[in-house]
Coordinates of C-alpha atoms in Angstrom, one line a residue:
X96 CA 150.8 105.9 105.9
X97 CA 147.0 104.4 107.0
X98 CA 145.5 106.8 104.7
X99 CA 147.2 104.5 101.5
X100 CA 146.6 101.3 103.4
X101 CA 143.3 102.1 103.9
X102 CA 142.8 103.2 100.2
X103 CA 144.1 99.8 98.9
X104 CA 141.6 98.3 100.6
X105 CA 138.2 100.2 100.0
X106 CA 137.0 100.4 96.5
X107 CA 136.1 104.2 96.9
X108 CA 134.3 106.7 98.8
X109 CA 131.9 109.4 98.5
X110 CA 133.0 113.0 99.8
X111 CA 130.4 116.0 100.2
X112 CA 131.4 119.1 101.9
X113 CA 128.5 121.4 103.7
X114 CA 128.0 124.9 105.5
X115 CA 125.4 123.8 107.9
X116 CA 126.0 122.5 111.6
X117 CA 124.9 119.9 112.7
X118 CA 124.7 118.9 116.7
X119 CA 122.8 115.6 117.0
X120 CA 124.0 113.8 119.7
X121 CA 125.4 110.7 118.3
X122 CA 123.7 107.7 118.4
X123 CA 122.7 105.7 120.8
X124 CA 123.2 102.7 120.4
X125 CA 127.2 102.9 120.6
X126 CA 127.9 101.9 123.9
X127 CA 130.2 104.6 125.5
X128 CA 133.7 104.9 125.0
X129 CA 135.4 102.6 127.9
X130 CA 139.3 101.7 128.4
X131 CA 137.7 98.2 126.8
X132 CA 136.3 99.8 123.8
X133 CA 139.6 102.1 123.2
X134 CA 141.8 98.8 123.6
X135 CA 139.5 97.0 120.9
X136 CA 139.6 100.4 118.6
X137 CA 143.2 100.6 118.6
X138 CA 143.8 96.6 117.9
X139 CA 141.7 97.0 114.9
X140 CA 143.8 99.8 113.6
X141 CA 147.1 98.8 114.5
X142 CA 146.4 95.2 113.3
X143 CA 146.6 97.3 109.7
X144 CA 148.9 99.8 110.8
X145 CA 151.4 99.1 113.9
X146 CA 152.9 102.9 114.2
X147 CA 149.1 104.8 113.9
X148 CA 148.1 107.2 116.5
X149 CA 144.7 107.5 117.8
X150 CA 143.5 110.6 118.4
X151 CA 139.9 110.7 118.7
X152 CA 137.3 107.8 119.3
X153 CA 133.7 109.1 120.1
X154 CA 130.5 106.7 119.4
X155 CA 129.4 107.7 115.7
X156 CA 126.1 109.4 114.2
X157 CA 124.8 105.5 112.8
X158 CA 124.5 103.1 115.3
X159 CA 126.8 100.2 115.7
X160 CA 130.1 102.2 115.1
X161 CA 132.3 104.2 116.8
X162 CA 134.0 107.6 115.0
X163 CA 137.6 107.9 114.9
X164 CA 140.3 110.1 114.1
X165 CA 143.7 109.0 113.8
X166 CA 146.6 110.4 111.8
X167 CA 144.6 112.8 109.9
X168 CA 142.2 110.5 108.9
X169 CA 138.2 109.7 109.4
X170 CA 137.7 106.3 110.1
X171 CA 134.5 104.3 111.5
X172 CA 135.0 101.1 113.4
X173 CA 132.6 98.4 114.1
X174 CA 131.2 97.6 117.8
X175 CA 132.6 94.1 117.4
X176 CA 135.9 95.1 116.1
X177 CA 135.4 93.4 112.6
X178 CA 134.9 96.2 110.6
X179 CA 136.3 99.6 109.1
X180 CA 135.2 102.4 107.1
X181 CA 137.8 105.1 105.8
X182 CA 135.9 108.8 104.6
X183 CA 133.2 110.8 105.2
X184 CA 129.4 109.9 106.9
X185 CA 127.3 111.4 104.4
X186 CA 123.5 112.0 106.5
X187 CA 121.3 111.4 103.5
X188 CA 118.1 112.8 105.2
X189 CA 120.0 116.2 105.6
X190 CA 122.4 115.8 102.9
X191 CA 125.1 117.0 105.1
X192 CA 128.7 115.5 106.0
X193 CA 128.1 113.9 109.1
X194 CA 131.8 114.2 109.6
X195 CA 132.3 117.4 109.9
X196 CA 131.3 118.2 113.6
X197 CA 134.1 115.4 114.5
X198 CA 136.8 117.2 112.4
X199 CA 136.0 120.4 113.8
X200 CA 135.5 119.8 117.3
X201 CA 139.1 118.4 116.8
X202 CA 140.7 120.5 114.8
X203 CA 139.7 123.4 117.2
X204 CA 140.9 122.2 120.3
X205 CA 144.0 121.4 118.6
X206 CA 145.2 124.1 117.4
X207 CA 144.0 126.3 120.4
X208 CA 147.1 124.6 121.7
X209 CA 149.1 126.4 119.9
X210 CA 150.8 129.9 121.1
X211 CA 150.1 132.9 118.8
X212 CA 153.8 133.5 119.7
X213 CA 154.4 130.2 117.2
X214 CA 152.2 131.2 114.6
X215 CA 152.8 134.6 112.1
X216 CA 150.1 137.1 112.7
X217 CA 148.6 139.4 110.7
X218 CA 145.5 141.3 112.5
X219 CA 144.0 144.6 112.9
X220 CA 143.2 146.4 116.2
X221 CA 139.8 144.9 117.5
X222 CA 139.4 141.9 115.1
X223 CA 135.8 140.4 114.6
X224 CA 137.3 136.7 113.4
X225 CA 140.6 134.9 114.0
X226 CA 141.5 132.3 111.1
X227 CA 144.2 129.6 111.3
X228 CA 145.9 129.3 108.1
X229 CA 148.4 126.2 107.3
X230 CA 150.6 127.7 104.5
X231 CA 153.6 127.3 101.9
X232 CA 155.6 130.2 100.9
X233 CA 156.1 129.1 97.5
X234 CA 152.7 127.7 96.7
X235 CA 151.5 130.0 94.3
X236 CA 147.6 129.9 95.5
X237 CA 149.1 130.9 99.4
X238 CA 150.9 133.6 97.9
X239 CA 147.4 134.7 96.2
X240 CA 146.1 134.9 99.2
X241 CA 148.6 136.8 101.2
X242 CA 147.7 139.6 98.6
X243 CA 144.5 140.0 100.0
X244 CA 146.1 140.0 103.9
X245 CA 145.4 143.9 104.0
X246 CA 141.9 143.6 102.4
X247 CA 141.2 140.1 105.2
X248 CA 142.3 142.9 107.9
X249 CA 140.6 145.5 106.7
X250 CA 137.0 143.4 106.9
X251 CA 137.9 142.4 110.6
X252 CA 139.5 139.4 109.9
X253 CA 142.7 138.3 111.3
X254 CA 144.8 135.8 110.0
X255 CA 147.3 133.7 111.7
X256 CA 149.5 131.4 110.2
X257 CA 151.0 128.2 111.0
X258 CA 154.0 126.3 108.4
X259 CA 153.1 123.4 106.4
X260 CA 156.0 122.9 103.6
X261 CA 154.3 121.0 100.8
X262 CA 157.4 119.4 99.9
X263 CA 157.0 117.4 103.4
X264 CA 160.5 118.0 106.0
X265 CA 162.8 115.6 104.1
X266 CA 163.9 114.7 101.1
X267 CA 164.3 110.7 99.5
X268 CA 168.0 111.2 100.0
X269 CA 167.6 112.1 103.6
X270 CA 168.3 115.9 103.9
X271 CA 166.0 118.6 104.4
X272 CA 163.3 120.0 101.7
X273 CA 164.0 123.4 100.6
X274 CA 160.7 124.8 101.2
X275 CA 161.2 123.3 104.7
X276 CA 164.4 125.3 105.3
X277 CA 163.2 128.5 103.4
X278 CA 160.4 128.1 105.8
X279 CA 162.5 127.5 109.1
X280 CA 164.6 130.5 107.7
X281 CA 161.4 132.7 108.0
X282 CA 160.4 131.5 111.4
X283 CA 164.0 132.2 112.4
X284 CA 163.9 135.8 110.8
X285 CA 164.4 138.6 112.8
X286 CA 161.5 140.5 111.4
X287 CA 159.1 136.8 110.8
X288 CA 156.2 139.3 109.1
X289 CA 158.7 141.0 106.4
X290 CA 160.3 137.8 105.9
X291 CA 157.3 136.5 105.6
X292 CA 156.2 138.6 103.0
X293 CA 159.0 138.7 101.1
X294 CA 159.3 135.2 100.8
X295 CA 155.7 134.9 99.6
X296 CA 156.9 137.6 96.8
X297 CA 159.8 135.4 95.8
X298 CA 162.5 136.7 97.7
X299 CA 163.9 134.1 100.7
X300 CA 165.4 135.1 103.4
X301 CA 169.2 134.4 103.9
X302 CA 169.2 130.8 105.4
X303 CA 169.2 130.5 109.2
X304 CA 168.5 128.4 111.8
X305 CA 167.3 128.5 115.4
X306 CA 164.7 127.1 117.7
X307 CA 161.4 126.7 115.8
X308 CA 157.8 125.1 115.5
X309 CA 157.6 124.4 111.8
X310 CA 158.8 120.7 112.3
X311 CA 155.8 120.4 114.7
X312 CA 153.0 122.7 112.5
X313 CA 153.3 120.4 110.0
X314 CA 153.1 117.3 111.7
X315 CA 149.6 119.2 113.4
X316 CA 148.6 119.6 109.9
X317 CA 149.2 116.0 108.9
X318 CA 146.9 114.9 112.2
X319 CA 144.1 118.2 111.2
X320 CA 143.8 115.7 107.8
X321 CA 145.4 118.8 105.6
X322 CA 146.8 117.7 101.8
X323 CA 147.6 121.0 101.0
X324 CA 147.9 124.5 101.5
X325 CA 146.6 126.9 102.2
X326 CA 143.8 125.3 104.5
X327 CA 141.9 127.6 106.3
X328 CA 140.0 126.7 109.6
X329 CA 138.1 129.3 111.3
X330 CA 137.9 129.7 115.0
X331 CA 134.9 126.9 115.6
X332 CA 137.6 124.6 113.8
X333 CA 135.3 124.1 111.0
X334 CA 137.2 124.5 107.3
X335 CA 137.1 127.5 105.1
X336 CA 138.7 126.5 102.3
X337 CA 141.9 127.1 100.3
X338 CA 142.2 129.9 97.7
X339 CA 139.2 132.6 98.8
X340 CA 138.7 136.2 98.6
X341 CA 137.9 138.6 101.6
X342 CA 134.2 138.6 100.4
X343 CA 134.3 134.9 100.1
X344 CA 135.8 134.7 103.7
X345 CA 133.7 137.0 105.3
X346 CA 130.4 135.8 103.9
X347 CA 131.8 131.9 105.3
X348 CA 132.8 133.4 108.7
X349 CA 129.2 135.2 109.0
X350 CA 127.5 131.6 108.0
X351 CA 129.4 129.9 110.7
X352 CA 127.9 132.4 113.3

């Protein structure tokens, strides 16, 4: 994986997480993203890591650098192609994570790509916010929060899920993680939103099989940068959190506008 290739080679980084938006246009004196420039971005990757995808390259908020994304991961690569930096932009003037717009502006048309037939939806009649939440039926914080699903519908708030098995999809032996079947086995439920819940409560569904998305949630999450569950994005991409209650939530979803 980059992110432990990159991590053996930086000494450390600094991470700072913020409310506040920030829309500067990013600086100027990036040249623009050409075919040339994309070419250049990827060599410098891939001379680290043949197999990475590239997702996102977009000048960067300091000049001199261009702002990529790539397998869940924040990276910032020199004009010339000689350098890299793995982690967050901190803007010390502000003292906000200059990263964050990136991630969300990402994250948000990312998962707007995926159909709310795909995802497990819990909502009330007119809701005033839709959340994505990535999320592990036997991580004890996700079931936490499912508790509160009636108290998140109840402030306007609908929550949608999408599968992320902690475990990962496969075993070291080969075969399938049991969170990742359990999880395959609610998606393939008849009734997803009992199964759901009862899983969440300890109680899996008999195992089943069929035609399903979690294979392809999870490997969203993995690009979306998530390391665990639940992760909560709300609908301008931006993160929420893990573990919050429905005041916490609603007072975070008011701040984002």
């Amino acid at each position: 994986m980059l992110k432990n290739l990159v991590l053996a080679l930086c000494l450390g980084g600094l991470s700072l997480s913020a409310c506040a938006v920030q829309n500067e246009p990013a600086a100027a004196a990036t040249a623009a993203v050409t075919p040339a420039v994309r070419e250049m971005v990827q060599k410098a990757i891939r001379s680290l890591a043949p197999n990475i995808n590239v997702d996102v390259i977009e000048p960067a908020p300091m000049p001199g650098f261009y702002q990529v994304i790539a397998s869940g991961q924040m990276l910032y690569i020199s004009a010339d192609g000689k350098y890299m930096m793995h982690g967050d932009l901190i803007d010390l003037g502000r003292k906000q994570n200059a990263s964050d717009d990136a991630w969300a502006r990402f994250r948000k048309a990312e998962l707007a790509k995926v159909p709310e037939s795909e995802r497990i939806v819990y909502a009330p009649a007119n809701p005033k916010y839709t959340i994505s939440v990535f999320t592990d039926v036997n991580c004890g914080f996700c079931r936490a929060l499912h508790e509160h699903i009636a108290d998140f519908n109840k402030e306007g708030i609908a929550v949608e899920y999408l599968a992320w098995p902690r475990e990962g999809l496969v075993t070291t032996a080969g075969g399938p993680t049991p969170t990742y079947t359990e999880m395959v086995s609610v998606w393939c439920a008849k009734d997803r939103k009992a199964a759901f819940t009862a899983a969440k409560q300890g109680r899996p569904p008999a195992p089943t099989t069929c035609v399903n998305p979690v294979k392809d949630q999870f490997n969203l999450g993995v690009r979306l940068g998530v390391n665990g569950t639940p992760a909560i994005y709300g609908p301008d991409g931006r993160t929420l959190g893990g573990y919050v209650t429905p005041e916490q939530l609603l007072q975070a979803l008011k701040q984002g506008g």
